[in-house]
Short mmCIF file of C-alpha atoms in Angstrom, two decimals:
data_model
loop_
_atom_site.label_atom_id
_atom_site.label_comp_id
_atom_site.label_asym_id
_atom_site.label_seq_id
_atom_site.Cartn_x
_atom_site.Cartn_y
_atom_site.Cartn_z
CA MET A 461 36.27 -24.24 68.23
CA ALA A 462 32.61 -25.11 68.94
CA LEU A 463 30.64 -22.18 70.39
CA LYS A 464 27.03 -22.00 71.50
CA ALA A 465 24.84 -19.00 72.33
CA GLY A 466 21.37 -19.44 73.83
CA ILE A 467 18.44 -17.11 73.09
CA VAL A 468 16.38 -16.65 76.28
CA GLY A 469 13.46 -14.49 77.40
CA LEU A 470 9.87 -14.59 78.58
CA PRO A 471 7.22 -15.97 76.21
CA ASN A 472 6.12 -13.68 73.35
CA VAL A 473 9.09 -11.29 73.42
CA GLY A 474 10.37 -12.17 69.95
CA LYS A 475 12.86 -14.98 70.67
CA SER A 476 11.63 -17.37 68.01
CA THR A 477 11.14 -14.59 65.47
CA LEU A 478 14.75 -13.61 65.97
CA PHE A 479 15.88 -17.22 65.72
CA ASN A 480 13.92 -17.67 62.49
CA CYS A 481 15.52 -14.52 61.08
CA LEU A 482 18.93 -15.94 61.80
CA SER A 483 17.84 -19.09 59.96
CA SER A 484 17.40 -16.91 56.86
CA ALA A 485 20.88 -15.39 57.15
CA LYS A 486 21.94 -17.25 54.00
CA ALA A 487 19.88 -14.78 51.96
CA GLN A 488 21.98 -11.85 53.16
CA ALA A 489 25.23 -13.12 51.61
CA ALA A 490 25.67 -16.29 49.59
CA ASN A 491 28.91 -17.13 51.40
CA PHE A 492 27.32 -17.19 54.85
CA PRO A 493 24.82 -20.09 54.99
CA PHE A 494 22.73 -21.21 57.93
CA CYS A 495 22.16 -24.90 58.56
CA THR A 496 19.21 -25.97 60.72
CA ILE A 497 20.18 -28.95 62.85
CA ASP A 498 16.81 -29.45 64.53
CA ALA A 499 13.75 -27.46 65.61
CA GLN A 500 15.60 -25.42 68.25
CA LEU A 501 19.28 -25.58 67.30
CA GLY A 502 20.90 -23.94 64.30
CA GLN A 503 24.41 -23.25 63.11
CA VAL A 504 24.98 -19.78 61.71
CA SER A 505 28.07 -18.42 59.97
CA VAL A 506 29.88 -15.35 61.25
CA PRO A 507 29.64 -12.59 58.60
CA ASP A 508 33.13 -11.54 57.52
CA GLU A 509 33.46 -9.37 54.42
CA ARG A 510 37.24 -9.97 54.42
CA LEU A 511 36.74 -13.56 53.24
CA THR A 512 34.85 -12.40 50.17
CA ARG A 513 37.49 -9.84 49.24
CA LEU A 514 40.31 -12.36 49.67
CA ALA A 515 38.41 -14.90 47.57
CA GLU A 516 38.24 -12.37 44.72
CA LEU A 517 42.05 -12.38 44.70
CA VAL A 518 42.79 -16.02 45.49
CA HIS A 519 39.93 -17.72 43.57
CA PRO A 520 39.65 -20.64 46.04
CA GLY A 521 37.55 -23.74 45.64
CA ARG A 522 35.39 -22.65 48.58
CA ILE A 523 34.93 -20.06 51.31
CA VAL A 524 34.63 -21.38 54.88
CA PRO A 525 33.47 -18.82 57.48
CA ALA A 526 33.62 -19.25 61.24
CA VAL A 527 30.39 -20.64 62.74
CA CYS A 528 28.40 -20.40 65.96
CA ASP A 529 25.56 -22.57 67.27
CA ILE A 530 22.38 -20.69 68.21
CA VAL A 531 19.81 -22.30 70.51
CA ASP A 532 16.21 -21.11 70.79
CA ILE A 533 15.50 -21.93 74.45
CA ALA A 534 11.91 -22.32 75.63
CA GLY A 535 10.32 -19.29 77.31
CA LEU A 536 10.90 -19.09 81.04
CA VAL A 537 8.25 -18.60 83.73
CA LYS A 538 8.47 -17.61 87.39
CA GLY A 539 9.51 -20.56 89.51
CA ALA A 540 11.85 -22.06 86.87
CA SER A 541 14.60 -22.37 89.49
CA LYS A 542 12.29 -24.79 91.33
CA GLY A 543 11.34 -26.70 88.19
CA GLU A 544 8.16 -24.79 87.27
CA GLY A 545 7.09 -24.98 83.62
CA LEU A 546 10.07 -26.15 81.55
CA GLY A 547 12.37 -24.84 84.27
CA ASN A 548 14.78 -27.75 84.53
CA GLN A 549 15.12 -28.03 80.75
CA PHE A 550 15.49 -24.25 80.44
CA LEU A 551 18.26 -24.06 83.03
CA GLY A 552 20.00 -27.12 81.63
CA ASN A 553 20.05 -25.60 78.15
CA ILE A 554 21.56 -22.38 79.49
CA ARG A 555 24.24 -24.31 81.36
CA GLU A 556 25.38 -25.83 78.06
CA CYS A 557 25.79 -22.40 76.39
CA ASP A 558 28.89 -20.20 76.27
CA ALA A 559 26.87 -16.97 76.15
CA ILE A 560 23.31 -15.79 76.73
CA ILE A 561 21.29 -13.64 74.31
CA HIS A 562 18.57 -12.20 76.55
CA VAL A 563 15.71 -10.84 74.40
CA LEU A 564 13.55 -8.12 75.98
CA ARG A 565 10.29 -6.79 74.59
CA CYS A 566 10.70 -3.06 74.02
CA PHE A 567 7.68 -2.35 71.81
CA ASP A 568 3.96 -1.74 72.24
CA ASN A 569 1.50 -3.89 70.28
CA GLY A 570 -2.01 -4.56 71.53
CA ASN A 571 -2.28 -7.60 69.25
CA ILE A 572 0.58 -9.40 70.98
CA VAL A 573 -0.32 -10.31 74.54
CA HIS A 574 2.38 -9.91 77.17
CA VAL A 575 2.59 -12.80 79.61
CA ASP A 576 2.45 -10.34 82.56
CA GLY A 577 -0.16 -8.03 81.07
CA SER A 578 2.01 -4.96 80.31
CA VAL A 579 5.26 -4.00 78.58
CA ASN A 580 8.05 -3.52 81.12
CA PRO A 581 11.46 -4.78 79.91
CA VAL A 582 13.24 -4.06 83.19
CA ARG A 583 10.71 -6.15 85.12
CA ASP A 584 11.00 -8.92 82.51
CA LYS A 585 14.79 -8.84 82.80
CA GLU A 586 14.60 -9.11 86.58
CA ILE A 587 12.27 -12.13 86.40
CA ILE A 588 14.81 -14.16 84.47
CA ASP A 589 17.77 -12.74 86.41
CA THR A 590 16.11 -13.76 89.68
CA GLU A 591 15.45 -17.32 88.53
CA LEU A 592 19.04 -17.76 87.37
CA GLN A 593 20.40 -16.20 90.56
CA LEU A 594 18.24 -18.43 92.75
CA LYS A 595 19.50 -21.52 90.96
CA ASP A 596 23.10 -20.34 91.32
CA LEU A 597 22.56 -19.57 95.01
CA GLU A 598 21.36 -23.13 95.52
CA THR A 599 24.43 -24.45 93.70
CA VAL A 600 26.80 -22.20 95.69
CA GLU A 601 25.30 -23.13 99.06
CA ASN A 602 25.61 -26.83 98.25
CA ARG A 603 29.27 -26.41 97.22
CA ILE A 604 30.05 -24.43 100.38
CA LYS A 605 28.83 -27.36 102.49
CA ARG A 606 31.17 -29.69 100.59
CA VAL A 607 34.37 -27.62 100.67
CA GLU A 608 34.05 -25.72 103.96
CA LYS A 609 35.37 -28.51 106.17
CA VAL A 610 38.21 -29.38 103.79
CA ALA A 611 39.26 -25.73 103.54
CA LYS A 612 39.19 -25.05 107.29
CA VAL A 613 40.41 -28.37 108.68
CA GLY A 614 42.38 -30.04 105.92
CA GLY A 615 44.45 -27.03 104.92
CA ASP A 616 43.81 -27.64 101.23
CA LYS A 617 44.95 -24.49 99.39
CA ALA A 618 42.65 -25.03 96.39
CA ALA A 619 39.70 -25.57 98.73
CA LYS A 620 40.47 -22.31 100.53
CA VAL A 621 40.51 -20.42 97.23
CA GLU A 622 37.22 -22.02 96.21
CA LEU A 623 35.56 -21.33 99.57
CA ASP A 624 36.57 -17.67 99.55
CA LEU A 625 35.16 -17.24 96.05
CA LEU A 626 31.98 -19.14 96.92
CA LEU A 627 31.35 -16.88 99.90
CA ARG A 628 31.75 -13.78 97.70
CA TYR A 629 29.40 -15.30 95.13
CA LYS A 630 26.87 -16.07 97.88
CA GLU A 631 26.97 -12.49 99.12
CA ALA A 632 26.43 -11.10 95.62
CA LEU A 633 23.59 -13.49 94.80
CA GLU A 634 21.81 -12.78 98.09
CA GLN A 635 21.97 -9.08 97.16
CA GLY A 636 20.29 -9.80 93.80
CA ARG A 637 23.50 -9.42 91.78
CA SER A 638 24.70 -11.93 89.20
CA ALA A 639 27.89 -13.89 89.86
CA ARG A 640 29.68 -12.22 86.92
CA THR A 641 29.74 -8.96 88.90
CA VAL A 642 32.21 -10.56 91.35
CA ALA A 643 35.76 -9.67 90.26
CA LEU A 644 38.18 -12.61 90.05
CA GLN A 645 41.49 -11.71 91.68
CA ASN A 646 43.93 -14.23 90.20
CA GLU A 647 44.36 -17.29 87.97
CA ASP A 648 43.52 -19.66 90.83
CA GLU A 649 40.11 -18.02 91.23
CA GLU A 650 39.55 -18.05 87.47
CA SER A 651 40.24 -21.79 87.46
CA ALA A 652 37.92 -22.36 90.43
CA ALA A 653 35.14 -20.32 88.82
CA LYS A 654 35.24 -22.41 85.64
CA GLN A 655 34.65 -25.57 87.67
CA MET A 656 31.46 -24.19 89.23
CA PHE A 657 29.49 -23.81 85.98
CA LEU A 658 27.29 -21.07 87.39
CA LEU A 659 24.56 -19.70 85.16
CA THR A 660 25.09 -16.03 86.01
CA THR A 661 28.82 -16.03 85.30
CA LYS A 662 28.06 -16.45 81.59
CA PRO A 663 28.45 -13.32 79.45
CA VAL A 664 25.11 -11.72 78.53
CA LEU A 665 24.00 -9.67 75.56
CA TYR A 666 20.68 -7.91 76.19
CA VAL A 667 18.79 -7.59 72.90
CA CYS A 668 16.09 -4.93 72.99
CA ASN A 669 13.45 -5.98 70.46
CA VAL A 670 11.86 -2.74 69.23
CA ASP A 671 9.29 -1.69 66.62
CA ASP A 672 10.38 -0.84 63.05
CA ALA A 673 10.44 2.91 63.69
CA SER A 674 12.89 2.48 66.59
CA ALA A 675 15.28 0.07 64.86
CA ALA A 676 17.94 2.72 64.21
CA THR A 677 17.45 4.99 67.22
CA GLY A 678 16.02 2.91 70.06
CA ASN A 679 13.27 4.22 72.35
CA ALA A 680 12.39 4.97 75.97
CA TYR A 681 12.17 1.26 76.84
CA VAL A 682 15.74 0.75 75.57
CA GLU A 683 17.01 3.59 77.75
CA GLN A 684 15.34 2.00 80.78
CA VAL A 685 17.19 -1.25 80.09
CA ARG A 686 20.47 0.59 79.47
CA GLU A 687 20.20 2.23 82.88
CA ALA A 688 19.20 -1.02 84.59
CA ILE A 689 22.26 -2.96 83.40
CA GLN A 690 24.89 -0.39 84.41
CA GLY A 691 27.64 -2.07 86.40
CA GLU A 692 26.44 -5.51 85.36
CA GLU A 693 29.31 -6.43 82.99
CA ALA A 694 26.84 -7.03 80.16
CA GLN A 695 26.32 -5.63 76.65
CA LEU A 696 23.23 -4.23 74.94
CA MET A 697 22.06 -3.95 71.35
CA VAL A 698 18.88 -2.78 69.65
CA ILE A 699 17.17 -4.87 67.00
CA SER A 700 13.73 -5.11 65.41
CA ALA A 701 12.90 -8.78 64.93
CA GLN A 702 9.98 -7.82 62.68
CA THR A 703 12.27 -5.71 60.50
CA GLU A 704 14.68 -8.63 60.26
CA ALA A 705 11.78 -10.87 59.24
CA ASP A 706 10.87 -8.40 56.49
CA ILE A 707 14.48 -8.30 55.27
CA ALA A 708 14.58 -12.09 55.13
CA GLU A 709 11.65 -12.04 52.70
CA LEU A 710 13.52 -9.92 50.14
CA GLU A 711 15.11 -11.75 47.23
CA THR A 712 18.32 -9.90 46.40
CA TYR A 713 21.22 -8.40 48.31
CA GLU A 714 20.55 -5.02 46.64
CA GLU A 715 16.93 -5.03 47.83
CA LYS A 716 18.03 -5.79 51.37
CA GLN A 717 20.58 -2.97 51.36
CA MET A 718 18.02 -0.46 50.06
CA PHE A 719 15.59 -1.54 52.77
CA LEU A 720 18.26 -1.06 55.45
CA GLU A 721 19.24 2.36 54.10
CA ASP A 722 15.60 3.50 54.22
CA LEU A 723 15.60 2.63 57.93
CA GLY A 724 18.91 4.41 58.55
CA LEU A 725 20.81 1.15 59.12
CA LYS A 726 24.16 0.18 57.61
CA GLU A 727 23.93 -3.52 58.41
CA SER A 728 21.22 -6.03 59.26
CA GLY A 729 20.50 -6.76 62.89
CA CYS A 730 21.28 -10.46 62.37
CA ASN A 731 24.79 -9.68 61.17
CA ARG A 732 25.34 -7.24 64.03
CA LEU A 733 24.03 -9.79 66.51
CA ILE A 734 26.38 -12.54 65.38
CA LYS A 735 29.35 -10.18 65.47
CA ALA A 736 28.28 -8.99 68.92
CA ILE A 737 28.31 -12.58 70.20
CA TYR A 738 31.93 -12.90 69.09
CA SER A 739 32.83 -9.65 70.80
CA LEU A 740 30.98 -10.77 73.93
CA LEU A 741 33.07 -13.95 74.10
CA ASN A 742 36.31 -12.04 73.41
CA LEU A 743 36.84 -13.94 70.17
CA GLU A 744 38.64 -13.02 66.95
CA THR A 745 39.50 -14.76 63.70
CA PHE A 746 42.66 -15.45 61.78
CA ILE A 747 42.51 -16.54 58.14
CA THR A 748 44.17 -19.11 55.93
CA ALA A 749 44.06 -18.41 52.19
CA GLY A 750 44.97 -20.78 49.36
CA GLU A 751 43.68 -22.31 46.14
CA MET A 752 41.71 -24.95 48.04
CA GLU A 753 39.90 -22.57 50.40
CA VAL A 754 39.78 -19.24 52.17
CA LYS A 755 38.88 -20.06 55.76
CA ALA A 756 38.27 -18.16 59.00
CA TRP A 757 39.47 -19.76 62.26
CA THR A 758 38.23 -18.70 65.69
CA TYR A 759 40.58 -18.02 68.58
CA HIS A 760 40.52 -16.18 71.90
CA LYS A 761 41.90 -12.65 71.80
CA GLY A 762 45.42 -12.60 73.20
CA TRP A 763 46.38 -16.09 72.06
CA LYS A 764 49.90 -16.60 70.75
CA ALA A 765 50.86 -18.19 67.43
CA PRO A 766 51.30 -21.80 68.70
CA GLN A 767 47.87 -21.77 70.36
CA CYS A 768 46.26 -20.55 67.14
CA ALA A 769 48.15 -23.21 65.18
CA GLY A 770 46.54 -25.76 67.50
CA VAL A 771 43.10 -24.59 66.40
CA ILE A 772 43.85 -26.06 62.97
CA HIS A 773 45.47 -29.25 64.31
CA THR A 774 47.09 -30.25 67.59
CA ASP A 775 50.20 -31.37 65.69
CA PHE A 776 50.65 -27.80 64.43
CA GLU A 777 50.95 -26.60 68.02
CA LYS A 778 53.13 -29.47 69.25
CA GLY A 779 55.65 -29.09 66.43
CA PHE A 780 55.38 -25.33 65.95
CA ILE A 781 58.46 -23.76 64.33
CA ARG A 782 57.28 -20.38 63.09
CA ALA A 783 54.32 -18.52 61.59
CA GLU A 784 54.35 -16.57 58.33
CA VAL A 785 51.97 -13.64 58.78
CA ILE A 786 50.43 -11.27 56.26
CA LYS A 787 48.30 -8.38 57.43
CA TYR A 788 44.93 -8.32 55.72
CA ASP A 789 45.34 -4.75 54.43
CA ASP A 790 48.70 -5.64 52.91
CA TYR A 791 47.24 -8.67 51.12
CA ILE A 792 44.47 -6.51 49.65
CA LYS A 793 46.95 -3.76 48.69
CA TYR A 794 49.46 -6.02 46.90
CA GLY A 795 46.96 -8.54 45.54
CA SER A 796 48.74 -11.84 46.17
CA GLU A 797 50.99 -13.68 48.61
CA ALA A 798 53.88 -13.55 46.13
CA ALA A 799 53.54 -9.77 45.75
CA VAL A 800 53.47 -9.33 49.53
CA ARG A 801 56.67 -11.37 49.87
CA GLU A 802 58.35 -9.34 47.14
CA ALA A 803 57.40 -6.10 48.92
CA GLY A 804 58.93 -7.40 52.14
CA LYS A 805 55.62 -7.22 53.99
CA MET A 806 55.40 -10.83 55.15
CA GLY A 807 56.29 -11.25 58.81
CA VAL A 808 58.07 -14.32 60.19
CA GLU A 809 56.98 -14.74 63.78
CA GLY A 810 57.95 -17.05 66.64
CA LYS A 811 56.23 -18.58 69.67
CA GLU A 812 55.66 -15.27 71.46
CA TYR A 813 53.77 -13.58 68.63
CA VAL A 814 50.28 -12.49 69.70
CA VAL A 815 47.95 -13.12 66.77
CA GLN A 816 45.86 -10.15 65.60
CA ASP A 817 42.32 -10.22 64.23
CA GLY A 818 42.38 -10.70 60.45
CA ASP A 819 45.97 -11.99 60.28
CA ILE A 820 46.50 -14.29 57.29
CA MET A 821 48.58 -17.14 58.70
CA HIS A 822 50.74 -19.94 57.38
CA PHE A 823 52.24 -22.22 60.03
CA ARG A 824 55.51 -24.11 59.74
CA PHE A 825 55.78 -27.17 62.00
CA ASN A 826 57.64 -30.42 62.44
CA VAL A 827 56.33 -33.44 64.34
#
């Protein structure tokens, strides 16, 4: 399941520093490498300590974590919705992403010039929000012109659903609210929304880039952002890109952990960020474990066993018979698949089984 998250923000807020830190994620755990595809696109592995623990029991030929593409998108300027600066490229890159990582400058540093002359993360947030909303409003108004006649004259049910949703989107956008704040009322609206490809329906994680001293606790700027995004259906996390850069320079895992502990942190910001992206997209992982490999597979929370089988191969879903399921804690407790079977802890599940995060799965199928 290919996933892509775009890092956005004004110039000089720490976007590229954060991206470069993610590019050094391989130094945090040998099993989680980062592969640079080109200057602005990288593929980073999702940290999952469960894979390492399972590998210690199974001794596989390799460990294969889940992955996510990260895009460092060029800094936006006012007028991007009308093509100013790299506006068209910026908006096009966002449209291709599944989620947006919106980096906000929440630190003071006289040596780093702010594009607007002063540090104000709420103002910075609103600049980008406004440009995205303006572009979406243009898109919505154009679609209304196309479907309005069909919906009112032709009696097309799908067109009526789309028009009603478009009008609600238009109202929200004209009020300065993002399209994701509009509640979808049924599956028909959910289907219509997916076909619109609006920029402001994408899930957003606001990343407050703070100074080293505020990495564990946040600061007044962070609280301003937290208040500003209430009711926006978005998430927030605090990270110090400079701290992450310092961590990336350390040689050993032990040195990195000591550095984090000195700052009052249990885990690096890069690891937390990657996990937050998965949470933002409502994603989880199931695991397959054997002598060849221990591998994490990404699926949408709430999926049933046949759908998850299809993540491995479409034939698995088409010919699904049953799923043999071991809970992660049981595998660790008993130490092997054979021991779990002997203890009667392996579940045999059918088509209605809702897969749980961390389930160790073996699918039976016949095509």
